[in-house]
Amino acid sequence: MEHHTGEPLDSTRKAWLAIGLTWIAGFVDIVGYTVLDGILNANMSGNTVEIAFNFLHHNHGKAMARAWAVLLFVVGLFACALIHESCKRRGIETSAAITFGLEALFLALMVVIGVHGGRPELAAKSVREFYCLLALACAAMGLQNATLTRVGALSVRTTHVTGTLAKFAESGSRYLFWFYDETRGPRERRFGEALRLSPHHEGFKDAVITALLWIGFLAGGFCGIILYRSWAWFSLLVPAGFLVILAAADLVRPIASSKAGEGPEG
């Protein structure tokens, strides 16, 4: 049975959505880093390296915690893929509403557990609470990472920015070569004409989007640490609230149409 909703989001709205999601990831990542023994919730590259580092330095507890973070991030990725595929087979276009809703729920549960158990980096009242908080944070980021992965022809990831910076450099270099070719020669006003046409060039647009994704992640980090200092665990209700709004919005304007055979990213 097919569930009909509004038209899927266009590329411009997806770009703004991706920027908002990177803000959420930066926010959650810095709060998790602060309270969960310096473990990154959204970026698994650092955690993977630290598994080896801590294992070789006989810090087996820290190595296990980082391995747990990677495992639960992957679980989140699998869960998102399974949710999308199940929705696609049933003709449901709003799988992102489910994944955003689950992510918001996980962040809310972190608040409940964190307030009950105190600050793990200071009190360490329960190893079980620590691992539960870490699981919720990393699974939430895994869910988000696989929910929106494409803006038009541009591949994006909203929980880490290493690949984003690489795509910025690639797109920017394509645009600069195009701009150089367009402004060669003696013809008057070539420079102004190239500037006028720049917003329509794919390399320029992709460079702007990827730059804004990085800025969004950085801004999320600043907001996360500032609000955590004032509100402690309750600060996570801010990104959770935004995710609830995004889930509701997806019910009206889905990120992508599953009937078209696209992923949740479009």
PDB file of C-alpha atoms in Angstrom:
ATOM      1  CA  MET A   1       0.000   0.000   0.000  1.00  0.00           C
ATOM      2  CA  GLU A   2       1.438   3.363  -1.012  1.00  0.00           C
ATOM      3  CA  HIS A   3       1.335   6.370   1.276  1.00  0.00           C
ATOM      4  CA  HIS A   4       1.119   9.613  -0.681  1.00  0.00           C
ATOM      5  CA  THR A   5       2.704  12.777   0.637  1.00  0.00           C
ATOM      6  CA  GLY A   6       3.866  16.072  -0.825  1.00  0.00           C
ATOM      7  CA  GLU A   7       6.570  16.406  -3.435  1.00  0.00           C
ATOM      8  CA  PRO A   8      10.089  15.388  -2.303  1.00  0.00           C
ATOM      9  CA  LEU A   9      12.511  18.124  -1.309  1.00  0.00           C
ATOM     10  CA  ASP A  10      14.461  19.816  -4.071  1.00  0.00           C
ATOM     11  CA  SER A  11      18.267  20.081  -4.016  1.00  0.00           C
ATOM     12  CA  THR A  12      18.341  23.552  -2.458  1.00  0.00           C
ATOM     13  CA  ARG A  13      16.200  22.513   0.505  1.00  0.00           C
ATOM     14  CA  LYS A  14      18.199  19.298   0.859  1.00  0.00           C
ATOM     15  CA  ALA A  15      21.375  21.366   1.039  1.00  0.00           C
ATOM     16  CA  TRP A  16      19.987  23.459   3.896  1.00  0.00           C
ATOM     17  CA  LEU A  17      18.756  20.302   5.595  1.00  0.00           C
ATOM     18  CA  ALA A  18      22.231  18.756   5.313  1.00  0.00           C
ATOM     19  CA  ILE A  19      23.787  21.880   6.837  1.00  0.00           C
ATOM     20  CA  GLY A  20      21.319  21.701   9.719  1.00  0.00           C
ATOM     21  CA  LEU A  21      22.140  18.047  10.266  1.00  0.00           C
ATOM     22  CA  THR A  22      25.870  18.743  10.389  1.00  0.00           C
ATOM     23  CA  TRP A  23      25.103  21.356  13.057  1.00  0.00           C
ATOM     24  CA  ILE A  24      23.313  18.655  15.059  1.00  0.00           C
ATOM     25  CA  ALA A  25      26.246  16.257  14.608  1.00  0.00           C
ATOM     26  CA  GLY A  26      28.773  18.851  15.741  1.00  0.00           C
ATOM     27  CA  PHE A  27      26.604  19.595  18.767  1.00  0.00           C
ATOM     28  CA  VAL A  28      26.182  15.949  19.797  1.00  0.00           C
ATOM     29  CA  ASP A  29      29.823  15.113  19.048  1.00  0.00           C
ATOM     30  CA  ILE A  30      31.231  17.819  21.329  1.00  0.00           C
ATOM     31  CA  VAL A  31      28.849  17.003  24.192  1.00  0.00           C
ATOM     32  CA  GLY A  32      29.704  13.315  23.883  1.00  0.00           C
ATOM     33  CA  TYR A  33      33.410  14.090  23.718  1.00  0.00           C
ATOM     34  CA  THR A  34      33.072  16.169  26.879  1.00  0.00           C
ATOM     35  CA  VAL A  35      31.175  13.658  28.989  1.00  0.00           C
ATOM     36  CA  LEU A  36      32.187  10.281  27.563  1.00  0.00           C
ATOM     37  CA  ASP A  37      35.935  10.013  28.142  1.00  0.00           C
ATOM     38  CA  GLY A  38      36.910  11.951  25.023  1.00  0.00           C
ATOM     39  CA  ILE A  39      35.169   9.508  22.689  1.00  0.00           C
ATOM     40  CA  LEU A  40      33.844  10.907  19.423  1.00  0.00           C
ATOM     41  CA  ASN A  41      30.245   9.969  18.687  1.00  0.00           C
ATOM     42  CA  ALA A  42      30.040  11.104  15.064  1.00  0.00           C
ATOM     43  CA  ASN A  43      33.531  10.508  13.676  1.00  0.00           C
ATOM     44  CA  MET A  44      34.808   6.948  13.751  1.00  0.00           C
ATOM     45  CA  SER A  45      38.250   7.587  12.228  1.00  0.00           C
ATOM     46  CA  GLY A  46      39.667   8.921  15.487  1.00  0.00           C
ATOM     47  CA  ASN A  47      38.023   6.173  17.518  1.00  0.00           C
ATOM     48  CA  THR A  48      39.461   3.501  15.221  1.00  0.00           C
ATOM     49  CA  VAL A  49      42.992   4.840  15.638  1.00  0.00           C
ATOM     50  CA  GLU A  50      42.516   5.067  19.406  1.00  0.00           C
ATOM     51  CA  ILE A  51      41.516   1.392  19.569  1.00  0.00           C
ATOM     52  CA  ALA A  52      44.985   0.463  18.363  1.00  0.00           C
ATOM     53  CA  PHE A  53      46.726   3.133  20.456  1.00  0.00           C
ATOM     54  CA  ASN A  54      45.034   2.188  23.729  1.00  0.00           C
ATOM     55  CA  PHE A  55      45.329  -1.544  23.100  1.00  0.00           C
ATOM     56  CA  LEU A  56      49.078  -1.308  22.489  1.00  0.00           C
ATOM     57  CA  HIS A  57      49.468   0.855  25.613  1.00  0.00           C
ATOM     58  CA  HIS A  58      47.531  -1.734  27.662  1.00  0.00           C
ATOM     59  CA  ASN A  59      44.562   0.595  28.218  1.00  0.00           C
ATOM     60  CA  HIS A  60      42.183  -2.204  27.366  1.00  0.00           C
ATOM     61  CA  GLY A  61      39.157  -0.542  28.954  1.00  0.00           C
ATOM     62  CA  LYS A  62      39.562   2.546  26.766  1.00  0.00           C
ATOM     63  CA  ALA A  63      40.181   0.397  23.706  1.00  0.00           C
ATOM     64  CA  MET A  64      37.002  -1.548  24.369  1.00  0.00           C
ATOM     65  CA  ALA A  65      34.971   1.639  24.845  1.00  0.00           C
ATOM     66  CA  ARG A  66      36.099   2.990  21.483  1.00  0.00           C
ATOM     67  CA  ALA A  67      35.440  -0.338  19.795  1.00  0.00           C
ATOM     68  CA  TRP A  68      31.941  -0.226  21.306  1.00  0.00           C
ATOM     69  CA  ALA A  69      31.474   3.251  19.836  1.00  0.00           C
ATOM     70  CA  VAL A  70      32.415   2.038  16.342  1.00  0.00           C
ATOM     71  CA  LEU A  71      30.179  -1.020  16.661  1.00  0.00           C
ATOM     72  CA  LEU A  72      27.108   1.002  17.689  1.00  0.00           C
ATOM     73  CA  PHE A  73      27.720   3.563  14.956  1.00  0.00           C
ATOM     74  CA  VAL A  74      27.644   0.712  12.434  1.00  0.00           C
ATOM     75  CA  VAL A  75      24.492  -0.642  14.086  1.00  0.00           C
ATOM     76  CA  GLY A  76      22.915   2.769  13.502  1.00  0.00           C
ATOM     77  CA  LEU A  77      23.949   2.653   9.842  1.00  0.00           C
ATOM     78  CA  PHE A  78      22.436  -0.808   9.429  1.00  0.00           C
ATOM     79  CA  ALA A  79      19.248   0.241  11.210  1.00  0.00           C
ATOM     80  CA  CYS A  80      18.814   3.235   8.900  1.00  0.00           C
ATOM     81  CA  ALA A  81      19.351   1.087   5.796  1.00  0.00           C
ATOM     82  CA  LEU A  82      16.886  -1.539   7.027  1.00  0.00           C
ATOM     83  CA  ILE A  83      14.265   1.096   7.861  1.00  0.00           C
ATOM     84  CA  HIS A  84      14.579   2.712   4.458  1.00  0.00           C
ATOM     85  CA  GLU A  85      14.441  -0.569   2.559  1.00  0.00           C
ATOM     86  CA  SER A  86      11.397  -1.706   4.542  1.00  0.00           C
ATOM     87  CA  CYS A  87       9.625   1.592   3.842  1.00  0.00           C
ATOM     88  CA  LYS A  88      10.533   1.470   0.159  1.00  0.00           C
ATOM     89  CA  ARG A  89       9.063  -2.015  -0.209  1.00  0.00           C
ATOM     90  CA  ARG A  90       5.826  -0.801   1.359  1.00  0.00           C
ATOM     91  CA  GLY A  91       5.641   2.360  -0.734  1.00  0.00           C
ATOM     92  CA  ILE A  92       6.252   4.620   2.281  1.00  0.00           C
ATOM     93  CA  GLU A  93       8.098   7.766   1.283  1.00  0.00           C
ATOM     94  CA  THR A  94       8.853   9.146   4.726  1.00  0.00           C
ATOM     95  CA  SER A  95      11.522   6.828   6.107  1.00  0.00           C
ATOM     96  CA  ALA A  96      13.546   9.857   7.245  1.00  0.00           C
ATOM     97  CA  ALA A  97      10.756  10.748   9.678  1.00  0.00           C
ATOM     98  CA  ILE A  98      11.356   7.398  11.373  1.00  0.00           C
ATOM     99  CA  THR A  99      15.138   7.741  11.558  1.00  0.00           C
ATOM    100  CA  PHE A 100      14.975  11.360  12.738  1.00  0.00           C
ATOM    101  CA  GLY A 101      12.399  10.357  15.339  1.00  0.00           C
ATOM    102  CA  LEU A 102      14.581   7.508  16.596  1.00  0.00           C
ATOM    103  CA  GLU A 103      17.611   9.785  16.737  1.00  0.00           C
ATOM    104  CA  ALA A 104      15.645  12.324  18.776  1.00  0.00           C
ATOM    105  CA  LEU A 105      14.480   9.544  21.099  1.00  0.00           C
ATOM    106  CA  PHE A 106      18.053   8.343  21.636  1.00  0.00           C
ATOM    107  CA  LEU A 107      19.203  11.867  22.536  1.00  0.00           C
ATOM    108  CA  ALA A 108      16.278  12.267  24.927  1.00  0.00           C
ATOM    109  CA  LEU A 109      17.181   8.948  26.581  1.00  0.00           C
ATOM    110  CA  MET A 110      20.736  10.227  27.001  1.00  0.00           C
ATOM    111  CA  VAL A 111      19.329  13.173  28.941  1.00  0.00           C
ATOM    112  CA  VAL A 112      17.287  10.877  31.194  1.00  0.00           C
ATOM    113  CA  ILE A 113      20.206   8.519  31.894  1.00  0.00           C
ATOM    114  CA  GLY A 114      22.714  11.342  32.236  1.00  0.00           C
ATOM    115  CA  VAL A 115      20.613  13.301  34.718  1.00  0.00           C
ATOM    116  CA  HIS A 116      19.980  10.121  36.729  1.00  0.00           C
ATOM    117  CA  GLY A 117      23.571   8.934  36.730  1.00  0.00           C
ATOM    118  CA  GLY A 118      25.512  12.172  36.930  1.00  0.00           C
ATOM    119  CA  ARG A 119      28.457  13.196  34.758  1.00  0.00           C
ATOM    120  CA  PRO A 120      30.351  10.016  33.782  1.00  0.00           C
ATOM    121  CA  GLU A 121      33.685  11.761  33.353  1.00  0.00           C
ATOM    122  CA  LEU A 122      33.568  12.884  36.997  1.00  0.00           C
ATOM    123  CA  ALA A 123      31.374  10.454  38.894  1.00  0.00           C
ATOM    124  CA  ALA A 124      31.688   7.249  36.870  1.00  0.00           C
ATOM    125  CA  LYS A 125      28.856   5.853  38.935  1.00  0.00           C
ATOM    126  CA  SER A 126      28.146   2.960  36.632  1.00  0.00           C
ATOM    127  CA  VAL A 127      30.027   1.313  33.793  1.00  0.00           C
ATOM    128  CA  ARG A 128      26.664   0.155  32.485  1.00  0.00           C
ATOM    129  CA  GLU A 129      25.372   3.730  32.321  1.00  0.00           C
ATOM    130  CA  PHE A 130      28.532   4.842  30.538  1.00  0.00           C
ATOM    131  CA  TYR A 131      28.229   2.167  27.860  1.00  0.00           C
ATOM    132  CA  CYS A 132      24.506   2.804  27.500  1.00  0.00           C
ATOM    133  CA  LEU A 133      25.094   6.528  26.934  1.00  0.00           C
ATOM    134  CA  LEU A 134      27.842   5.796  24.448  1.00  0.00           C
ATOM    135  CA  ALA A 135      25.630   3.341  22.580  1.00  0.00           C
ATOM    136  CA  LEU A 136      22.776   5.843  22.314  1.00  0.00           C
ATOM    137  CA  ALA A 137      25.026   8.655  21.092  1.00  0.00           C
ATOM    138  CA  CYS A 138      26.848   6.591  18.463  1.00  0.00           C
ATOM    139  CA  ALA A 139      23.740   4.787  17.221  1.00  0.00           C
ATOM    140  CA  ALA A 140      22.013   8.166  16.848  1.00  0.00           C
ATOM    141  CA  MET A 141      24.875   9.461  14.728  1.00  0.00           C
ATOM    142  CA  GLY A 142      24.910   6.270  12.653  1.00  0.00           C
ATOM    143  CA  LEU A 143      21.201   6.704  11.939  1.00  0.00           C
ATOM    144  CA  GLN A 144      21.770  10.295  10.857  1.00  0.00           C
ATOM    145  CA  ASN A 145      24.818   9.515   8.749  1.00  0.00           C
ATOM    146  CA  ALA A 146      22.835   7.231   6.437  1.00  0.00           C
ATOM    147  CA  THR A 147      19.629   9.285   6.293  1.00  0.00           C
ATOM    148  CA  LEU A 148      20.771  12.033   3.925  1.00  0.00           C
ATOM    149  CA  THR A 149      23.786  11.233   1.757  1.00  0.00           C
ATOM    150  CA  ARG A 150      23.149  13.132  -1.470  1.00  0.00           C
ATOM    151  CA  VAL A 151      22.304  16.691  -2.472  1.00  0.00           C
ATOM    152  CA  GLY A 152      21.665  16.614  -6.196  1.00  0.00           C
ATOM    153  CA  ALA A 153      24.747  14.982  -7.699  1.00  0.00           C
ATOM    154  CA  LEU A 154      26.866  15.795  -4.637  1.00  0.00           C
ATOM    155  CA  SER A 155      27.540  12.992  -2.166  1.00  0.00           C
ATOM    156  CA  VAL A 156      27.483  14.232   1.442  1.00  0.00           C
ATOM    157  CA  ARG A 157      27.849  12.868   4.957  1.00  0.00           C
ATOM    158  CA  THR A 158      26.375  14.851   7.799  1.00  0.00           C
ATOM    159  CA  THR A 159      28.253  13.449  10.803  1.00  0.00           C
ATOM    160  CA  HIS A 160      31.882  14.041   9.795  1.00  0.00           C
ATOM    161  CA  VAL A 161      33.703  16.588   7.651  1.00  0.00           C
ATOM    162  CA  THR A 162      36.948  15.000   6.441  1.00  0.00           C
ATOM    163  CA  GLY A 163      35.355  13.894   3.173  1.00  0.00           C
ATOM    164  CA  THR A 164      33.482  17.193   3.022  1.00  0.00           C
ATOM    165  CA  LEU A 165      36.746  19.134   3.021  1.00  0.00           C
ATOM    166  CA  ALA A 166      38.103  16.876   0.267  1.00  0.00           C
ATOM    167  CA  LYS A 167      35.004  17.518  -1.841  1.00  0.00           C
ATOM    168  CA  PHE A 168      35.341  21.258  -1.189  1.00  0.00           C
ATOM    169  CA  ALA A 169      38.873  21.193  -2.597  1.00  0.00           C
ATOM    170  CA  GLU A 170      37.836  19.104  -5.619  1.00  0.00           C
ATOM    171  CA  SER A 171      34.812  21.270  -6.413  1.00  0.00           C
ATOM    172  CA  GLY A 172      36.704  24.485  -5.796  1.00  0.00           C
ATOM    173  CA  SER A 173      39.521  23.461  -8.129  1.00  0.00           C
ATOM    174  CA  ARG A 174      37.032  22.620 -10.901  1.00  0.00           C
ATOM    175  CA  TYR A 175      35.422  26.009 -10.481  1.00  0.00           C
ATOM    176  CA  LEU A 176      38.774  27.847 -10.510  1.00  0.00           C
ATOM    177  CA  PHE A 177      39.829  26.137 -13.752  1.00  0.00           C
ATOM    178  CA  TRP A 178      36.467  27.014 -15.299  1.00  0.00           C
ATOM    179  CA  PHE A 179      36.800  30.632 -14.114  1.00  0.00           C
ATOM    180  CA  TYR A 180      40.315  30.839 -15.568  1.00  0.00           C
ATOM    181  CA  ASP A 181      39.147  29.493 -18.933  1.00  0.00           C
ATOM    182  CA  GLU A 182      36.178  31.876 -18.996  1.00  0.00           C
ATOM    183  CA  THR A 183      38.318  34.949 -18.314  1.00  0.00           C
ATOM    184  CA  ARG A 184      41.141  34.245 -20.758  1.00  0.00           C
ATOM    185  CA  GLY A 185      41.569  36.429 -23.799  1.00  0.00           C
ATOM    186  CA  PRO A 186      41.193  40.130 -24.550  1.00  0.00           C
ATOM    187  CA  ARG A 187      37.403  40.308 -24.748  1.00  0.00           C
ATOM    188  CA  GLU A 188      35.996  43.013 -22.477  1.00  0.00           C
ATOM    189  CA  ARG A 189      33.824  42.217 -19.494  1.00  0.00           C
ATOM    190  CA  ARG A 190      34.759  38.520 -19.415  1.00  0.00           C
ATOM    191  CA  PHE A 191      35.541  38.780 -15.695  1.00  0.00           C
ATOM    192  CA  GLY A 192      32.143  40.236 -14.820  1.00  0.00           C
ATOM    193  CA  GLU A 193      30.361  37.721 -17.023  1.00  0.00           C
ATOM    194  CA  ALA A 194      32.188  34.831 -15.344  1.00  0.00           C
ATOM    195  CA  LEU A 195      31.191  36.141 -11.923  1.00  0.00           C
ATOM    196  CA  ARG A 196      27.584  36.429 -13.073  1.00  0.00           C
ATOM    197  CA  LEU A 197      27.587  32.835 -14.306  1.00  0.00           C
ATOM    198  CA  SER A 198      29.458  31.426 -11.275  1.00  0.00           C
ATOM    199  CA  PRO A 199      26.349  30.631  -9.174  1.00  0.00           C
ATOM    200  CA  HIS A 200      25.183  28.330 -11.983  1.00  0.00           C
ATOM    201  CA  HIS A 201      28.446  26.369 -12.174  1.00  0.00           C
ATOM    202  CA  GLU A 202      28.249  22.953 -10.471  1.00  0.00           C
ATOM    203  CA  GLY A 203      31.753  23.228  -9.043  1.00  0.00           C
ATOM    204  CA  PHE A 204      30.950  26.599  -7.481  1.00  0.00           C
ATOM    205  CA  LYS A 205      27.655  25.368  -6.015  1.00  0.00           C
ATOM    206  CA  ASP A 206      29.249  22.210  -4.606  1.00  0.00           C
ATOM    207  CA  ALA A 207      32.120  24.209  -3.103  1.00  0.00           C
ATOM    208  CA  VAL A 208      29.670  26.563  -1.389  1.00  0.00           C
ATOM    209  CA  ILE A 209      27.595  23.660  -0.025  1.00  0.00           C
ATOM    210  CA  THR A 210      30.608  21.768   1.314  1.00  0.00           C
ATOM    211  CA  ALA A 211      32.039  24.928   2.884  1.00  0.00           C
ATOM    212  CA  LEU A 212      28.709  25.551   4.628  1.00  0.00           C
ATOM    213  CA  LEU A 213      28.633  21.926   5.809  1.00  0.00           C
ATOM    214  CA  TRP A 214      31.989  22.426   7.516  1.00  0.00           C
ATOM    215  CA  ILE A 215      30.823  25.716   9.022  1.00  0.00           C
ATOM    216  CA  GLY A 216      27.637  24.019  10.228  1.00  0.00           C
ATOM    217  CA  PHE A 217      29.638  21.302  12.000  1.00  0.00           C
ATOM    218  CA  LEU A 218      31.922  23.874  13.606  1.00  0.00           C
ATOM    219  CA  ALA A 219      28.967  26.011  14.693  1.00  0.00           C
ATOM    220  CA  GLY A 220      27.324  22.937  16.206  1.00  0.00           C
ATOM    221  CA  GLY A 221      30.455  22.276  18.222  1.00  0.00           C
ATOM    222  CA  PHE A 222      30.501  25.831  19.570  1.00  0.00           C
ATOM    223  CA  CYS A 223      26.798  25.737  20.412  1.00  0.00           C
ATOM    224  CA  GLY A 224      27.110  22.321  22.025  1.00  0.00           C
ATOM    225  CA  ILE A 225      29.915  23.208  24.393  1.00  0.00           C
ATOM    226  CA  ILE A 226      28.398  26.590  25.301  1.00  0.00           C
ATOM    227  CA  LEU A 227      24.958  25.153  26.056  1.00  0.00           C
ATOM    228  CA  TYR A 228      26.415  22.145  27.882  1.00  0.00           C
ATOM    229  CA  ARG A 229      28.222  24.482  30.263  1.00  0.00           C
ATOM    230  CA  SER A 230      24.907  26.160  31.077  1.00  0.00           C
ATOM    231  CA  TRP A 231      22.394  23.324  30.864  1.00  0.00           C
ATOM    232  CA  ALA A 232      24.512  20.152  31.257  1.00  0.00           C
ATOM    233  CA  TRP A 233      22.644  17.100  29.947  1.00  0.00           C
ATOM    234  CA  PHE A 234      19.538  19.137  29.131  1.00  0.00           C
ATOM    235  CA  SER A 235      21.478  20.811  26.318  1.00  0.00           C
ATOM    236  CA  LEU A 236      20.891  17.673  24.221  1.00  0.00           C
ATOM    237  CA  LEU A 237      17.183  18.488  24.155  1.00  0.00           C
ATOM    238  CA  VAL A 238      17.996  21.290  21.693  1.00  0.00           C
ATOM    239  CA  PRO A 239      19.177  19.011  18.833  1.00  0.00           C
ATOM    240  CA  ALA A 240      16.519  16.474  19.841  1.00  0.00           C
ATOM    241  CA  GLY A 241      13.864  19.157  19.410  1.00  0.00           C
ATOM    242  CA  PHE A 242      15.174  20.090  15.986  1.00  0.00           C
ATOM    243  CA  LEU A 243      15.067  16.438  14.963  1.00  0.00           C
ATOM    244  CA  VAL A 244      11.428  16.172  16.022  1.00  0.00           C
ATOM    245  CA  ILE A 245      10.662  19.182  13.818  1.00  0.00           C
ATOM    246  CA  LEU A 246      12.530  17.587  10.894  1.00  0.00           C
ATOM    247  CA  ALA A 247      10.653  14.310  11.386  1.00  0.00           C
ATOM    248  CA  ALA A 248       7.342  16.163  11.281  1.00  0.00           C
ATOM    249  CA  ALA A 249       8.454  18.103   8.201  1.00  0.00           C
ATOM    250  CA  ASP A 250       9.407  14.868   6.417  1.00  0.00           C
ATOM    251  CA  LEU A 251       5.834  13.642   6.811  1.00  0.00           C
ATOM    252  CA  VAL A 252       4.730  16.647   4.729  1.00  0.00           C
ATOM    253  CA  ARG A 253       7.675  17.049   2.325  1.00  0.00           C
ATOM    254  CA  PRO A 254       9.694  13.805   2.202  1.00  0.00           C
ATOM    255  CA  ILE A 255      13.429  13.989   1.657  1.00  0.00           C
ATOM    256  CA  ALA A 256      13.063  11.590  -1.273  1.00  0.00           C
ATOM    257  CA  SER A 257      10.459   9.455  -2.931  1.00  0.00           C
ATOM    258  CA  SER A 258      10.967   5.767  -2.189  1.00  0.00           C
ATOM    259  CA  LYS A 259       8.780   4.983  -5.212  1.00  0.00           C
ATOM    260  CA  ALA A 260      11.501   6.367  -7.434  1.00  0.00           C
ATOM    261  CA  GLY A 261      13.934   3.774  -6.106  1.00  0.00           C
ATOM    262  CA  GLU A 262      16.088   6.355  -4.382  1.00  0.00           C
ATOM    263  CA  GLY A 263      17.727   6.065  -1.008  1.00  0.00           C
ATOM    264  CA  PRO A 264      16.648   8.340   1.797  1.00  0.00           C
ATOM    265  CA  GLU A 265      19.219  10.747   0.490  1.00  0.00           C
ATOM    266  CA  GLY A 266      17.604  11.163  -2.892  1.00  0.00           C
TER     267      GLY A 266
END
